[in-house]
Amino acid sequence: MKAMVIFVLFLFVGFLTTAQDMSKSKMLKGVEVKPPLFTGIKGTVDVIKATDFGSIYDYLSEKTQYPDNFIKRITEGTAIIQFTVFPNGNLGDFQIVNSVSDEIDREVIRVLESTNGMWIPGKNNGNSVEMQREVSVTFMRDGSNHLQLAHKYYKRSNKKLMKNKPKRALRFVNYAMVYQPYSDALLFLRARTHLELGNSDNACQDFNRMKALGYDYIDGYLKEYCEIDKLALVKRD
């Protein structure tokens, strides 16, 4: 059974780009970086000029199955999966950045794995290299408002934190993150909560995530709480 599914795709290669810019080259410190390109066609790793290829959005929309038990529980939210596109056009190193449920995480990874050989690899100065990509899949019921749900749990979390109840605060902010995982306000609140709990590594993970998403105001917190070599990286578990 199909559900209302929204797809958002981001690219991480030291900068964040929008869907419209994904096939364009970027200059990073004198290196011409061309991101990986999904083609939807097996064996396209050696294609030189890529035009009129299929969209990863369309592929995910067609292939992703909505689990029956997922429907019964009325679970919804945004799953974020990071992965590496290798020079041979295959994918690997899957990392779950934001989870909706184990079933959904596995389903998105399953569909991504089925695209092996359908990618033109990223290039640095014309040389094929490994590059990381990220796909965000939002599962939403008709009439649902994820922004309102996230705001509700954000207020509850902040209230618990102000009352010196960080464990409960963490639970509520994690609920909020399911709906709005790219929110800097939520990432910052969760990082603060981790610091209150003494979990500096987890706090740094959220600070680094904010940095990777382009929230440069977090630099001061990174410098104060995190190791210097983590500044521009998204930490992996």
Tab-separated table of C-alpha atoms in Angstrom:
chain	number	residue	atom	x	y	z
A	1	MET	CA	0.000	0.000	0.000
A	2	LYS	CA	1.311	3.450	-0.895
A	3	ALA	CA	1.240	6.467	1.399
A	4	MET	CA	1.884	10.144	0.952
A	5	VAL	CA	5.670	10.318	0.672
A	6	ILE	CA	7.817	13.419	0.169
A	7	PHE	CA	11.464	13.161	-0.897
A	8	VAL	CA	14.258	15.645	-0.338
A	9	LEU	CA	17.831	14.996	-1.464
A	10	PHE	CA	20.949	16.743	-0.206
A	11	LEU	CA	24.617	16.428	-1.042
A	12	PHE	CA	27.468	16.619	1.439
A	13	VAL	CA	30.945	17.118	-0.026
A	14	GLY	CA	32.110	19.896	2.252
A	15	PHE	CA	29.194	22.113	1.243
A	16	LEU	CA	25.425	21.863	1.173
A	17	THR	CA	23.640	22.261	-2.137
A	18	THR	CA	20.017	22.295	-3.214
A	19	ALA	CA	18.343	19.856	-5.550
A	20	GLN	CA	18.623	22.301	-8.440
A	21	ASP	CA	22.428	22.475	-8.078
A	22	MET	CA	23.122	18.786	-7.735
A	23	SER	CA	24.544	18.198	-11.182
A	24	LYS	CA	26.712	21.324	-11.160
A	25	SER	CA	30.420	21.462	-10.459
A	26	LYS	CA	31.736	23.407	-7.476
A	27	MET	CA	35.163	24.867	-6.760
A	28	LEU	CA	36.491	24.011	-3.298
A	29	LYS	CA	39.953	25.408	-2.528
A	30	GLY	CA	41.102	25.064	-6.123
A	31	VAL	CA	39.561	21.619	-6.639
A	32	GLU	CA	36.709	21.240	-9.118
A	33	VAL	CA	34.176	19.009	-7.401
A	34	LYS	CA	31.414	17.396	-9.449
A	35	PRO	CA	28.831	15.560	-7.337
A	36	PRO	CA	27.598	12.020	-8.032
A	37	LEU	CA	24.712	11.796	-10.478
A	38	PHE	CA	21.886	9.285	-10.323
A	39	THR	CA	20.912	7.981	-13.763
A	40	GLY	CA	18.413	5.208	-13.052
A	41	ILE	CA	20.211	3.049	-15.624
A	42	LYS	CA	22.514	0.146	-14.800
A	43	GLY	CA	26.090	0.330	-16.002
A	44	THR	CA	26.296	4.098	-16.508
A	45	VAL	CA	29.492	4.656	-14.520
A	46	ASP	CA	31.487	5.506	-17.655
A	47	VAL	CA	28.944	7.848	-19.228
A	48	ILE	CA	30.617	11.160	-20.044
A	49	LYS	CA	27.675	13.447	-20.701
A	50	ALA	CA	24.591	12.853	-18.599
A	51	THR	CA	21.294	14.330	-19.727
A	52	ASP	CA	17.656	13.338	-19.395
A	53	PHE	CA	18.372	10.679	-16.778
A	54	GLY	CA	15.810	9.539	-14.230
A	55	SER	CA	15.363	11.273	-10.892
A	56	ILE	CA	16.286	9.648	-7.587
A	57	TYR	CA	13.065	11.173	-6.261
A	58	ASP	CA	10.975	9.344	-8.832
A	59	TYR	CA	12.860	6.102	-8.228
A	60	LEU	CA	12.355	6.243	-4.465
A	61	SER	CA	8.703	7.165	-4.865
A	62	GLU	CA	8.104	4.192	-7.158
A	63	LYS	CA	10.104	1.586	-5.244
A	64	THR	CA	9.577	2.455	-1.579
A	65	GLN	CA	6.912	0.284	0.040
A	66	TYR	CA	4.902	1.433	3.038
A	67	PRO	CA	4.941	-1.470	5.571
A	68	ASP	CA	1.521	-2.680	6.715
A	69	ASN	CA	2.425	-2.481	10.407
A	70	PHE	CA	3.692	1.051	9.770
A	71	ILE	CA	0.216	1.978	8.535
A	72	LYS	CA	-1.515	0.397	11.534
A	73	ARG	CA	0.674	2.342	13.980
A	74	ILE	CA	0.191	5.544	11.948
A	75	THR	CA	3.905	6.205	12.280
A	76	GLU	CA	5.214	9.211	10.380
A	77	GLY	CA	8.250	11.438	10.205
A	78	THR	CA	11.438	12.003	8.226
A	79	ALA	CA	14.093	9.334	7.742
A	80	ILE	CA	17.555	10.588	6.774
A	81	ILE	CA	20.106	8.174	5.338
A	82	GLN	CA	23.681	9.083	4.408
A	83	PHE	CA	25.649	6.888	2.034
A	84	THR	CA	28.791	6.837	-0.078
A	85	VAL	CA	28.809	6.695	-3.873
A	86	PHE	CA	31.926	4.749	-4.894
A	87	PRO	CA	33.899	5.186	-8.154
A	88	ASN	CA	32.271	2.037	-9.586
A	89	GLY	CA	28.799	3.564	-9.242
A	90	ASN	CA	27.801	1.405	-6.269
A	91	LEU	CA	26.628	2.567	-2.846
A	92	GLY	CA	27.781	1.670	0.650
A	93	ASP	CA	28.608	2.975	4.137
A	94	PHE	CA	24.951	3.614	4.932
A	95	GLN	CA	24.429	5.718	8.045
A	96	ILE	CA	21.076	6.451	9.687
A	97	VAL	CA	21.104	10.143	10.575
A	98	ASN	CA	17.446	10.376	11.589
A	99	SER	CA	15.183	7.392	12.169
A	100	VAL	CA	11.428	7.098	11.866
A	101	SER	CA	11.368	3.361	12.579
A	102	ASP	CA	13.616	0.358	12.010
A	103	GLU	CA	11.283	-0.858	9.268
A	104	ILE	CA	11.396	2.410	7.364
A	105	ASP	CA	15.167	2.748	7.755
A	106	ARG	CA	15.653	-0.733	6.305
A	107	GLU	CA	13.215	-0.052	3.473
A	108	VAL	CA	14.922	3.161	2.377
A	109	ILE	CA	18.335	1.476	2.514
A	110	ARG	CA	16.958	-1.487	0.547
A	111	VAL	CA	15.753	0.799	-2.232
A	112	LEU	CA	19.030	2.723	-2.259
A	113	GLU	CA	21.006	-0.535	-2.504
A	114	SER	CA	18.959	-1.457	-5.570
A	115	THR	CA	20.480	1.568	-7.357
A	116	ASN	CA	23.973	0.033	-7.416
A	117	GLY	CA	25.519	0.719	-10.815
A	118	MET	CA	23.022	3.498	-11.563
A	119	TRP	CA	25.306	6.337	-10.472
A	120	ILE	CA	27.945	8.348	-12.262
A	121	PRO	CA	30.524	8.828	-9.485
A	122	GLY	CA	31.582	12.183	-8.139
A	123	LYS	CA	34.778	13.673	-9.468
A	124	ASN	CA	37.613	15.820	-8.156
A	125	ASN	CA	39.400	17.549	-11.033
A	126	GLY	CA	38.032	14.915	-13.398
A	127	ASN	CA	39.057	11.903	-11.287
A	128	SER	CA	36.368	9.568	-9.943
A	129	VAL	CA	36.344	9.571	-6.136
A	130	GLU	CA	34.161	8.432	-3.259
A	131	MET	CA	31.598	11.032	-2.229
A	132	GLN	CA	28.926	11.133	0.411
A	133	ARG	CA	25.301	11.807	-0.320
A	134	GLU	CA	22.212	12.074	1.811
A	135	VAL	CA	18.578	11.299	1.127
A	136	SER	CA	15.672	12.480	3.236
A	137	VAL	CA	12.338	10.664	3.001
A	138	THR	CA	9.305	12.148	4.734
A	139	PHE	CA	6.297	9.945	5.483
A	140	MET	CA	3.250	12.068	6.183
A	141	ARG	CA	-0.422	11.333	6.704
A	142	ASP	CA	-2.975	13.452	4.883
A	143	GLY	CA	-3.785	16.461	7.024
A	144	SER	CA	-0.792	16.022	9.308
A	145	ASN	CA	1.306	19.069	10.244
A	146	HIS	CA	4.864	18.075	11.101
A	147	LEU	CA	5.879	21.618	11.973
A	148	GLN	CA	3.163	21.876	14.605
A	149	LEU	CA	4.017	18.463	16.035
A	150	ALA	CA	7.692	19.352	16.261
A	151	HIS	CA	6.876	22.677	17.922
A	152	LYS	CA	4.686	20.942	20.503
A	153	TYR	CA	7.467	18.562	21.520
A	154	TYR	CA	10.051	21.359	21.380
A	155	LYS	CA	8.105	23.359	23.971
A	156	ARG	CA	7.731	20.318	26.202
A	157	SER	CA	11.427	19.534	25.934
A	158	ASN	CA	12.504	23.088	26.689
A	159	LYS	CA	10.151	23.207	29.672
A	160	LYS	CA	11.611	19.986	31.100
A	161	LEU	CA	15.147	21.252	30.587
A	162	MET	CA	14.361	24.500	32.402
A	163	LYS	CA	12.997	22.410	35.287
A	164	ASN	CA	16.305	20.507	35.409
A	165	LYS	CA	14.822	17.303	34.027
A	166	PRO	CA	17.223	16.632	31.121
A	167	LYS	CA	16.290	12.971	30.639
A	168	ARG	CA	12.667	13.867	29.971
A	169	ALA	CA	13.789	16.832	27.895
A	170	LEU	CA	15.854	14.512	25.716
A	171	ARG	CA	12.909	12.214	25.146
A	172	PHE	CA	10.683	15.061	23.950
A	173	VAL	CA	13.297	16.698	21.731
A	174	ASN	CA	13.938	13.321	20.093
A	175	TYR	CA	10.213	13.108	19.348
A	176	ALA	CA	10.414	16.549	17.743
A	177	MET	CA	13.451	15.586	15.659
A	178	VAL	CA	11.479	12.807	13.987
A	179	TYR	CA	9.359	15.498	12.333
A	180	GLN	CA	11.869	18.331	11.739
A	181	PRO	CA	15.385	16.824	11.656
A	182	TYR	CA	16.928	19.794	9.808
A	183	SER	CA	15.824	22.336	12.423
A	184	ASP	CA	18.787	24.150	13.968
A	185	ALA	CA	16.641	25.054	16.993
A	186	LEU	CA	15.966	21.372	17.692
A	187	LEU	CA	19.550	20.298	17.063
A	188	PHE	CA	20.802	23.021	19.389
A	189	LEU	CA	18.281	22.132	22.100
A	190	ARG	CA	19.258	18.481	21.912
A	191	ALA	CA	22.953	19.371	22.083
A	192	ARG	CA	22.316	21.497	25.187
A	193	THR	CA	20.380	18.621	26.728
A	194	HIS	CA	23.212	16.185	26.030
A	195	LEU	CA	25.624	18.585	27.726
A	196	GLU	CA	23.365	18.711	30.789
A	197	LEU	CA	23.465	14.911	30.859
A	198	GLY	CA	27.261	14.883	30.510
A	199	ASN	CA	27.135	13.399	26.998
A	200	SER	CA	29.644	15.695	25.299
A	201	ASP	CA	30.213	13.313	22.371
A	202	ASN	CA	26.512	13.323	21.513
A	203	ALA	CA	26.392	17.101	21.903
A	204	CYS	CA	29.329	17.453	19.511
A	205	GLN	CA	27.563	15.200	17.028
A	206	ASP	CA	24.633	17.632	16.938
A	207	PHE	CA	26.919	20.687	16.840
A	208	ASN	CA	28.810	19.192	13.906
A	209	ARG	CA	25.552	18.353	12.182
A	210	MET	CA	24.548	21.997	12.457
A	211	LYS	CA	27.893	23.045	11.002
A	212	ALA	CA	27.483	20.642	8.078
A	213	LEU	CA	24.027	22.074	7.415
A	214	GLY	CA	25.524	25.555	7.151
A	215	TYR	CA	24.684	27.023	10.565
A	216	ASP	CA	27.986	28.818	11.072
A	217	TYR	CA	26.923	30.488	14.311
A	218	ILE	CA	27.641	27.171	16.004
A	219	ASP	CA	31.412	27.605	15.554
A	220	GLY	CA	31.828	29.051	19.044
A	221	TYR	CA	30.209	26.015	20.653
A	222	LEU	CA	32.303	23.656	18.554
A	223	LYS	CA	35.435	25.449	19.658
A	224	GLU	CA	34.403	25.352	23.304
A	225	TYR	CA	33.067	21.812	23.608
A	226	CYS	CA	34.440	19.764	20.719
A	227	GLU	CA	37.779	18.710	19.339
A	228	ILE	CA	39.207	20.904	16.601
A	229	ASP	CA	39.392	18.063	14.099
A	230	LYS	CA	35.597	17.643	14.255
A	231	LEU	CA	34.748	21.166	13.141
A	232	ALA	CA	33.615	20.467	9.575
A	233	LEU	CA	32.639	16.836	9.922
A	234	VAL	CA	29.428	14.983	10.587
A	235	LYS	CA	30.355	12.450	13.244
A	236	ARG	CA	29.417	8.839	12.553
A	237	ASP	CA	28.405	6.365	15.186
